[in-house]
Amino acid sequence: MTKQRLVMGNWKMHGSLASNQQLLEQLIAGLGSAHSHSDVVVCAPHPYLAQLQQILTNTAIQWGAQNLSEHTQGAFTGEVSPLMLKDFGCQWVLVGHSERRALYGETDADVLAKTVAALDAGLTPVVCVGETESEQAAGQTQAVILQQLQSILKLETALLSRIVVAYEPVWAIGTGKSATPEQAQAVHAYIRGLLARHHVAAVQVLYGGSVNAGNAADLFAMPDIDGALVGGASLKAADFLSIAAA
Ligand code: PGA
């Protein structure tokens, strides 16, 4: 495994100018003194991207957004285009997070369109997939993930090789009930197999869902887990730093 580990924070709809500044300064200081094994990215709400650009430029921390429009510009009130994200120095964007799918009705077709828009703009889309608790109980995990990734896997290899996949079982998000390393590994191996069939075995596959300072090392020890997408624990500098160092 020569791939660099990737640890991404998803701040969701949290933060303020003051609290972000404090968190980012602690992260910069912490990463500067420790020898992190990981590439570190934070994904903030859109209004704070300018602040991230100002504070994080020329540091080891990269930044991204949590959503984007599939359009580059036009009469789309309230939307934020991939070119605007680029303008503020984003290199990353989450696409199809389960909260967007469940609360804002994003479909697999929307996720495909947003993934393509991100790639066209030179951003790295982090495509989020994962089953609900009832789907898991019904033994449908692989079928759900195949459905969610199917159209994206049809992208040409040069594009597909530039995505990151985040496996986030919905039942593990914000619940404190992480998948076990073995459960996550089994799904990651399945996703890795799908990617390999499309000749993009090097795509990073992150795990997300109640990752914390206590379980990160065991998750990262699994052969097909290339890093983490971290929600709640990314808002606490000490926790996020120890995940990055795990
Ligand atoms: P959590 O969220 O770490 O708070 O479970 C993960 C996510 O939603 O990306």
Coordinates of C-alpha atoms in Angstrom, one line a residue, residues 70-216:
E70 CA -23.8 20.8 -11.2
H71 CA -23.9 24.1 -13.2
T72 CA -21.0 26.4 -13.7
Q73 CA -23.0 29.7 -13.7
G74 CA -26.5 31.0 -14.4
A75 CA -29.9 31.6 -12.9
F76 CA -29.6 29.1 -10.0
T77 CA -30.5 31.1 -6.9
G78 CA -28.8 29.9 -3.8
E79 CA -26.4 27.5 -5.5
V80 CA -22.6 27.6 -5.5
S81 CA -20.7 26.6 -8.6
P82 CA -17.6 24.5 -8.9
L83 CA -15.8 27.5 -10.4
M84 CA -16.6 29.5 -7.3
L85 CA -15.1 26.8 -5.1
K86 CA -12.0 26.8 -7.2
D87 CA -11.9 30.6 -6.8
F88 CA -11.6 30.1 -3.1
G89 CA -8.8 27.6 -3.4
C90 CA -10.8 24.4 -2.8
Q91 CA -9.3 21.3 -4.2
W92 CA -12.0 19.0 -2.7
V93 CA -15.8 18.7 -2.6
L94 CA -18.1 16.2 -0.9
V95 CA -20.7 14.8 -3.3
G96 CA -23.8 12.8 -2.3
H97 CA -23.4 12.9 1.4
S98 CA -26.2 10.8 3.0
E99 CA -27.6 14.0 4.6
R100 CA -27.9 15.5 1.2
R101 CA -29.5 12.4 -0.2
A102 CA -31.9 12.0 2.7
L103 CA -32.8 15.6 3.6
Y104 CA -32.5 17.4 0.2
G105 CA -33.6 14.6 -2.1
E106 CA -30.3 14.2 -4.0
T107 CA -30.6 11.3 -6.4
D108 CA -27.9 9.2 -7.9
A109 CA -28.4 11.2 -11.1
D110 CA -27.7 14.4 -9.2
V111 CA -24.7 12.8 -7.6
L112 CA -23.4 11.9 -11.1
A113 CA -23.9 15.4 -12.4
K114 CA -22.2 17.0 -9.5
T115 CA -19.3 14.5 -9.7
V116 CA -18.8 15.4 -13.4
A117 CA -19.1 19.1 -12.7
A118 CA -16.4 18.8 -9.9
L119 CA -14.1 16.9 -12.2
D120 CA -14.6 19.3 -15.1
A121 CA -13.6 22.2 -12.7
G122 CA -10.4 20.3 -11.6
L123 CA -11.8 19.5 -8.1
T124 CA -11.6 16.1 -6.5
P125 CA -15.1 14.9 -5.7
V126 CA -15.4 12.7 -2.7
V127 CA -18.4 10.5 -3.6
C128 CA -20.3 9.3 -0.5
V129 CA -22.1 6.0 -0.5
G130 CA -23.6 3.8 2.2
E131 CA -26.6 1.9 3.2
T132 CA -29.3 2.6 5.9
E133 CA -29.8 0.5 8.9
S134 CA -32.8 -1.3 7.4
E135 CA -30.9 -1.9 4.2
Q136 CA -28.1 -3.4 6.1
A137 CA -30.5 -5.6 8.1
A138 CA -32.0 -6.8 4.9
G139 CA -28.6 -7.8 3.6
Q140 CA -28.7 -5.2 0.8
T141 CA -25.5 -3.3 1.5
Q142 CA -23.6 -4.4 -1.6
A143 CA -26.7 -3.8 -3.8
V144 CA -27.2 -0.3 -2.5
I145 CA -23.6 0.6 -3.0
L146 CA -23.6 -0.8 -6.5
Q147 CA -26.7 1.2 -7.3
Q148 CA -25.2 4.4 -5.9
L149 CA -21.9 4.0 -7.8
Q150 CA -23.1 2.4 -11.0
S151 CA -23.4 5.4 -13.2
I152 CA -20.2 7.0 -11.8
L153 CA -18.3 3.8 -12.6
K154 CA -19.2 4.3 -16.3
L155 CA -17.1 7.5 -16.5
E156 CA -14.1 7.2 -18.6
T157 CA -11.0 5.9 -16.8
A158 CA -9.1 9.2 -16.9
L159 CA -12.0 10.8 -15.0
L160 CA -12.9 7.9 -12.7
S161 CA -9.3 7.7 -11.5
R162 CA -9.6 11.2 -10.1
I163 CA -12.4 10.5 -7.6
V164 CA -12.3 9.5 -4.0
V165 CA -15.0 7.2 -2.6
A166 CA -16.2 7.5 1.0
Y167 CA -18.1 4.6 2.4
E168 CA -20.4 5.9 5.1
P169 CA -23.0 3.5 6.5
V170 CA -25.9 5.8 7.4
W171 CA -26.5 3.9 10.7
A172 CA -23.0 4.8 11.8
I173 CA -23.1 8.6 11.0
G174 CA -23.3 10.7 14.2
T175 CA -24.5 7.7 16.2
G176 CA -21.3 6.8 18.0
K177 CA -21.8 3.3 16.5
S178 CA -19.0 2.9 14.0
A179 CA -18.8 0.0 11.7
T180 CA -16.3 -2.5 13.1
P181 CA -13.0 -2.6 11.2
E182 CA -14.0 -6.0 9.8
Q183 CA -17.4 -4.8 8.7
A184 CA -15.9 -1.7 7.0
Q185 CA -13.1 -3.7 5.4
A186 CA -15.6 -6.2 3.8
V187 CA -17.5 -3.3 2.1
H188 CA -14.2 -1.5 1.2
A189 CA -13.0 -4.7 -0.5
Y190 CA -16.3 -4.9 -2.4
I191 CA -15.9 -1.3 -3.6
R192 CA -12.2 -1.9 -4.4
G193 CA -13.3 -4.8 -6.6
L194 CA -15.9 -2.6 -8.4
L195 CA -13.2 0.0 -9.1
A196 CA -10.7 -2.6 -10.2
R197 CA -13.1 -3.9 -12.7
H198 CA -13.1 -0.4 -14.2
H199 CA -9.3 -0.3 -14.1
V200 CA -9.0 2.3 -11.3
A201 CA -7.7 0.3 -8.4
A202 CA -5.7 3.2 -7.1
V203 CA -8.8 5.3 -6.2
Q204 CA -8.8 6.0 -2.4
V205 CA -11.7 4.6 -0.4
L206 CA -12.3 6.4 2.9
Y207 CA -14.5 5.1 5.8
G208 CA -16.8 7.5 7.6
G209 CA -19.3 7.1 10.4
S210 CA -18.4 7.8 14.1
V211 CA -14.6 7.7 13.5
N212 CA -12.9 9.0 16.6
A213 CA -9.5 9.0 18.3
G214 CA -10.1 5.6 19.8
N215 CA -11.1 3.6 16.7
A216 CA -9.2 5.3 13.9

